[in-house]
Amino acid sequence: MHDPDSDEMLATLRRKAESLATDALPAEAAAMSAEALARLVHELRVNQIELELQNEELRRTQSELAQTRDRYANLYDFAPAGYFTLDTRGVILEANLKGSTMLGIPRTELIGKPFGVRVARLDQTAFHAGIGRTLDTGLPQTLEVRLTRRDGSRFYAELTTEICTSQDLPPAQTTLRMMVADVSLRCEANETMRQASLILEASPAYLIRYPVIDGDPGPVSFVSSNIARFGFSREDLLSGERSPRSLVHPEDLPRVEAALRDQAASGRNAFALDYRILTKNGQVRHVTDRVQFTRNAAGAVIDVQGLVLDVTESVLARRDLETVLDSAPIPIVKVRLAESGDRILEYQNPAAERIFGPMNLGKSCKAYLCNKETCPVLTDASGLVRDRECSVTTLDGERIMYKTARKLPGAPYIIEAMIDVTELMRTRERLTKAMEASQTANRAKSQFLATMSHEIRTPMNGIMGMLELATATELTPEQHEYIDLARQSAQNLLEIINDILDFSRVEAGRMELARRPFAVRATLEGCLRLFDGLAARHGNSLVLAVDQAVPKILIGDPGRLAQVVGNLISNGLKFTKKGTVRVTVAPVMPLPGTDGRQPAAPVGLLFSVADDGIGIPPDKQERIFDYFTQLDASLNRGAGGTGLGLSISKSLVELMGGRLWVQSTPGQGSTFFFNAPFDLPEKAPQHGQTPATAPTAGATVPPMSILLVEDNFINQIVAKRLLERRGHVVTAVDSGAAALELLATTPFHCVLMDVEMPGLSGPETLAQLRDPARFGEAAQTPVVALTAHALKGYRERMVEAGFDDYVPKPIDMHELDAALTRIANGAGSRTDRP
Ligand code: ADP
């Protein structure tokens, strides 16, 4: 457009026109010919056209210029970076559109404000320093700062500041141009990289890379710095002096290289290898190497990357475990619970292999580990397992194992350890059988003893009754002595039988205690009186001391209390010569009940029976309470006894709720103690609750007509004579049927009836008798049961059966008198007839 030729032509034309228009024009115009004028006019026209063309050209150029300016303005505004013009104080003079959108602030609001307010506080110093340096040095400066948008969010920005020089501007009006680039993405990527490398550094694994050149490992191209864990520096490996496989333990190297070759040939690209490496100072570490191949288009491996993890600790821990499992003497197995519900043997230790054989790995364990359909150790899907006995099939046949099973948490595996309990189970079975047999035998024995003692008591009844009757006849002194001795022997025999009966009852847990009011002192006095003879024979004195504070009447079993005290007195007298046996009783703190808080009963008594006899050696003091225990036989010889007394006494005291014990010094004597709780009677004893030792009215029983029903002939005679001697009129029959026949026609004051009779038993006879339709008033005749069953609670059972009273056999005349007195007094009697 700016053609220099046309410029020059324009200048010539302008000069001509000027000269025409000025002073030369009138003279020349006058002198000019018409021809010359016409030529001039023509030229002017040509020039005018030319000028118009030039003008046109100028307008076009101007419009093009405007377009170019707009394009540049757009470029400025929509450039990928923010552009700011700042004054030297950092105040924004100009900003492009990108700059304003980056900050989220309209340009109008940015202009006139310091750029610094958008810079994060932490980066202020760096920002101002950057500006300062730009101004000082005149060189562009680049720095990275965080900028704050209007909404408060931040982004990383790279600022490049430079001085905007212009000759037109005085130095005072120097401005700065600042280019702002959002580098958030780059910064985030850098941050991610930094984190990744931190993780890599912190990880127990190191990363190593090397190329493969012609099938051989090339020099290490990368190794992470935590190779230092193994004593090496990165440079050690990157220098190229060491081959990437030089760390592998020489013994493992051939295997590792073979594996790498195989994997390369197989086409796989990712796999793991376990081997050992030697650290720089020669230590052995176990590693797992996760290898990654990179292949070229032809499939050849060109690069190898390994992530090498130090697993020494877990390898050693596993070794320890393996040692334990290998040396464990008991079979231990690992079983996998397959989805199908089957259980597959995954591992067995040598002990298991020895008994199950080596061939079972990978097979279902159902056939031999246990032959149950559903796994008995797994109680449900939750994997709860329990220990149990299980029958297993071993190489030697069926065995019984006690298994403890544990499910691995979160994994479908069970670990089972087992102990062969076959012998134990067999022994247990044998023992159980033996125990059952012995229990049966014991029951039979107890039954036998009970029957025997009953059977023996019946003839004893006869013997003692007859002896009793015989003593009442005319006898020579010699005969009298013989009969007395016979009676004593019979009495001893009866005591032994009673002991055996008690023993069998205790054994069978059938010992029961009575609960009735009794006078403590009278009971003890009566008990002592029985031993007067024995005491005299041994030259001993027998003393009773009852503490003032002991209540007169208590509730309990006076018979059993007397039995215990009597036993202890008898022992004391037996093992003492010319000494003293002293019985004392005093109140003590009541014993606690079973709950340990409330006393078992309001009154606690402590009894003691002390002698100054031979004493008991300390090591024997426990044993004497065992059944059938007698100490030194030579000492006991002549003392008699069965070795049952103390054990029965102990059981009785314990049944009462107390305790029996001994203190003894050999050569000085023994003191037996026992305590027991008793209740106090609520009110004065009533009829029927007569204290056991209340005097009986034997002598005052009025003569009665008595029907005696007794099948044993001798017992019949004994009872008849004893009763007749007391003035009663006795009619004896030997069966229930005979009794009923007689009772239908003949009135009696009272019937004494044996309970155990062949044919109609006592209770059966009684039941028939009580029918008023058949017997009228006779149905009400009082009936006293006679039985050799001396069991406790028998009286209650007899009364329940409808008997009016009960007298045990062998008949004690005191008891019979007492019963008859009660009948005569109307207690239990139903009628006053005849
Ligand atoms: P036994 O009926 O044979 O007397 P016990 O069970 O009553 O049986 O007593 C067991 C043993 O305890 C006695 O044989 C005796 O050796 C010993 N023994 C019991 N009481 C005394 C005592 N007071 N002094 C010395 N030894 C005693």
CSV table of N, CA and C in Angstrom, one decimal, residues 565-613:
chain,number,residue,atom,x,y,z
A,565,VAL,N,-24.4,-89.5,121.0
A,565,VAL,CA,-23.7,-89.4,122.3
A,565,VAL,C,-23.3,-90.7,122.9
A,566,GLY,N,-24.3,-91.7,122.8
A,566,GLY,CA,-24.0,-93.0,123.3
A,566,GLY,C,-22.8,-93.7,122.7
A,567,ASN,N,-22.7,-93.5,121.3
A,567,ASN,CA,-21.5,-94.0,120.6
A,567,ASN,C,-20.2,-93.5,121.1
A,568,LEU,N,-20.2,-92.1,121.3
A,568,LEU,CA,-19.0,-91.5,121.8
A,568,LEU,C,-18.7,-91.9,123.2
A,569,ILE,N,-19.7,-92.0,124.1
A,569,ILE,CA,-19.5,-92.5,125.5
A,569,ILE,C,-19.0,-93.9,125.4
A,570,SER,N,-19.6,-94.8,124.6
A,570,SER,CA,-19.2,-96.2,124.6
A,570,SER,C,-17.7,-96.3,124.1
A,571,ASN,N,-17.3,-95.5,123.1
A,571,ASN,CA,-15.9,-95.5,122.7
A,571,ASN,C,-15.0,-95.0,123.8
A,572,GLY,N,-15.4,-93.8,124.5
A,572,GLY,CA,-14.6,-93.3,125.5
A,572,GLY,C,-14.4,-94.3,126.6
A,573,LEU,N,-15.5,-95.0,127.0
A,573,LEU,CA,-15.3,-96.0,128.1
A,573,LEU,C,-14.5,-97.2,127.6
A,574,LYS,N,-14.6,-97.6,126.3
A,574,LYS,CA,-13.9,-98.7,125.8
A,574,LYS,C,-12.4,-98.5,125.9
A,575,PHE,N,-12.0,-97.2,125.5
A,575,PHE,CA,-10.5,-97.0,125.4
A,575,PHE,C,-10.0,-96.2,126.6
A,576,THR,N,-10.7,-96.3,127.7
A,576,THR,CA,-10.2,-95.7,129.0
A,576,THR,C,-10.2,-96.7,130.1
A,577,LYS,N,-9.2,-96.8,130.9
A,577,LYS,CA,-9.1,-97.7,132.0
A,577,LYS,C,-9.0,-96.8,133.3
A,578,LYS,N,-9.9,-97.0,134.2
A,578,LYS,CA,-9.8,-96.2,135.5
A,578,LYS,C,-9.6,-94.7,135.2
A,579,GLY,N,-10.5,-94.2,134.5
A,579,GLY,CA,-10.4,-92.8,134.2
A,579,GLY,C,-11.8,-92.2,134.3
A,580,THR,N,-12.0,-91.1,133.5
A,580,THR,CA,-13.3,-90.4,133.6
A,580,THR,C,-13.7,-90.1,132.1
A,581,VAL,N,-15.0,-90.3,131.9
A,581,VAL,CA,-15.6,-89.9,130.6
A,581,VAL,C,-16.6,-88.8,131.0
A,582,ARG,N,-16.4,-87.7,130.4
A,582,ARG,CA,-17.1,-86.5,130.8
A,582,ARG,C,-17.9,-86.0,129.6
A,583,VAL,N,-19.2,-85.9,129.8
A,583,VAL,CA,-20.1,-85.4,128.7
A,583,VAL,C,-20.6,-84.0,129.0
A,584,THR,N,-20.4,-83.0,128.1
A,584,THR,CA,-20.8,-81.7,128.4
A,584,THR,C,-21.7,-81.2,127.2
A,585,VAL,N,-22.5,-80.2,127.6
A,585,VAL,CA,-23.3,-79.6,126.5
A,585,VAL,C,-23.5,-78.1,126.9
A,586,ALA,N,-23.3,-77.2,125.9
A,586,ALA,CA,-23.4,-75.8,126.2
A,586,ALA,C,-23.9,-75.1,124.9
A,587,PRO,N,-24.6,-74.0,125.1
A,587,PRO,CA,-25.0,-73.3,123.9
A,587,PRO,C,-23.9,-72.6,123.1
A,588,VAL,N,-24.0,-72.6,121.8
A,588,VAL,CA,-23.0,-71.9,121.0
A,588,VAL,C,-23.7,-71.0,120.0
A,589,MET,N,-23.0,-70.2,119.3
A,589,MET,CA,-23.6,-69.4,118.2
A,589,MET,C,-24.3,-70.4,117.3
A,590,PRO,N,-25.6,-70.1,117.0
A,590,PRO,CA,-26.2,-71.0,116.1
A,590,PRO,C,-25.5,-71.1,114.8
A,591,LEU,N,-25.5,-72.3,114.1
A,591,LEU,CA,-24.8,-72.5,112.9
A,591,LEU,C,-25.5,-71.8,111.7
A,592,PRO,N,-24.7,-71.3,110.8
A,592,PRO,CA,-25.4,-70.6,109.7
A,592,PRO,C,-26.1,-71.7,108.8
A,593,GLY,N,-27.2,-71.2,108.1
A,593,GLY,CA,-27.9,-72.1,107.2
A,593,GLY,C,-27.2,-72.3,105.9
A,594,THR,N,-27.8,-72.9,105.0
A,594,THR,CA,-27.1,-73.2,103.7
A,594,THR,C,-26.8,-71.9,102.9
A,595,ASP,N,-27.6,-70.8,103.1
A,595,ASP,CA,-27.3,-69.6,102.4
A,595,ASP,C,-26.2,-68.8,103.1
A,596,GLY,N,-25.7,-69.3,104.3
A,596,GLY,CA,-24.6,-68.7,105.0
A,596,GLY,C,-25.0,-67.5,105.8
A,597,ARG,N,-26.2,-67.0,105.8
A,597,ARG,CA,-26.5,-65.8,106.5
A,597,ARG,C,-27.4,-66.1,107.7
A,598,GLN,N,-28.6,-66.6,107.4
A,598,GLN,CA,-29.6,-66.9,108.5
A,598,GLN,C,-29.1,-68.1,109.2
A,599,PRO,N,-29.2,-68.1,110.6
A,599,PRO,CA,-28.9,-69.3,111.3
A,599,PRO,C,-29.9,-70.4,110.9
A,600,ALA,N,-29.3,-71.7,110.9
A,600,ALA,CA,-30.2,-72.8,110.5
A,600,ALA,C,-31.3,-73.0,111.5
A,601,ALA,N,-31.1,-72.7,112.7
A,601,ALA,CA,-32.1,-72.8,113.8
A,601,ALA,C,-31.7,-71.9,114.9
A,602,PRO,N,-32.6,-71.5,115.8
A,602,PRO,CA,-32.3,-70.5,116.8
A,602,PRO,C,-31.4,-70.9,117.8
A,603,VAL,N,-31.3,-72.3,118.1
A,603,VAL,CA,-30.4,-72.7,119.2
A,603,VAL,C,-29.3,-73.6,118.6
A,604,GLY,N,-28.0,-73.2,119.0
A,604,GLY,CA,-26.9,-74.1,118.6
A,604,GLY,C,-26.3,-74.7,119.9
A,605,LEU,N,-26.1,-76.0,119.8
A,605,LEU,CA,-25.5,-76.6,121.0
A,605,LEU,C,-24.2,-77.3,120.7
A,606,LEU,N,-23.2,-77.2,121.6
A,606,LEU,CA,-21.9,-77.9,121.4
A,606,LEU,C,-21.9,-79.0,122.4
A,607,PHE,N,-21.7,-80.2,121.9
A,607,PHE,CA,-21.6,-81.4,122.8
A,607,PHE,C,-20.1,-81.8,122.8
A,608,SER,N,-19.7,-82.3,123.9
A,608,SER,CA,-18.3,-82.9,123.9
A,608,SER,C,-18.3,-84.1,124.8
A,609,VAL,N,-17.6,-85.1,124.4
A,609,VAL,CA,-17.4,-86.3,125.2
A,609,VAL,C,-15.9,-86.5,125.3
A,610,ALA,N,-15.4,-86.3,126.5
A,610,ALA,CA,-13.9,-86.3,126.7
A,610,ALA,C,-13.6,-87.5,127.6
A,611,ASP,N,-12.4,-88.1,127.2
A,611,ASP,CA,-11.9,-89.2,128.1
A,611,ASP,C,-10.5,-89.0,128.4
A,612,ASP,N,-9.9,-89.7,129.4
A,612,ASP,CA,-8.5,-89.6,129.6
A,612,ASP,C,-7.9,-90.9,129.3
A,613,GLY,N,-8.3,-91.5,128.2
A,613,GLY,CA,-7.8,-92.9,127.8
A,613,GLY,C,-6.6,-92.9,126.9
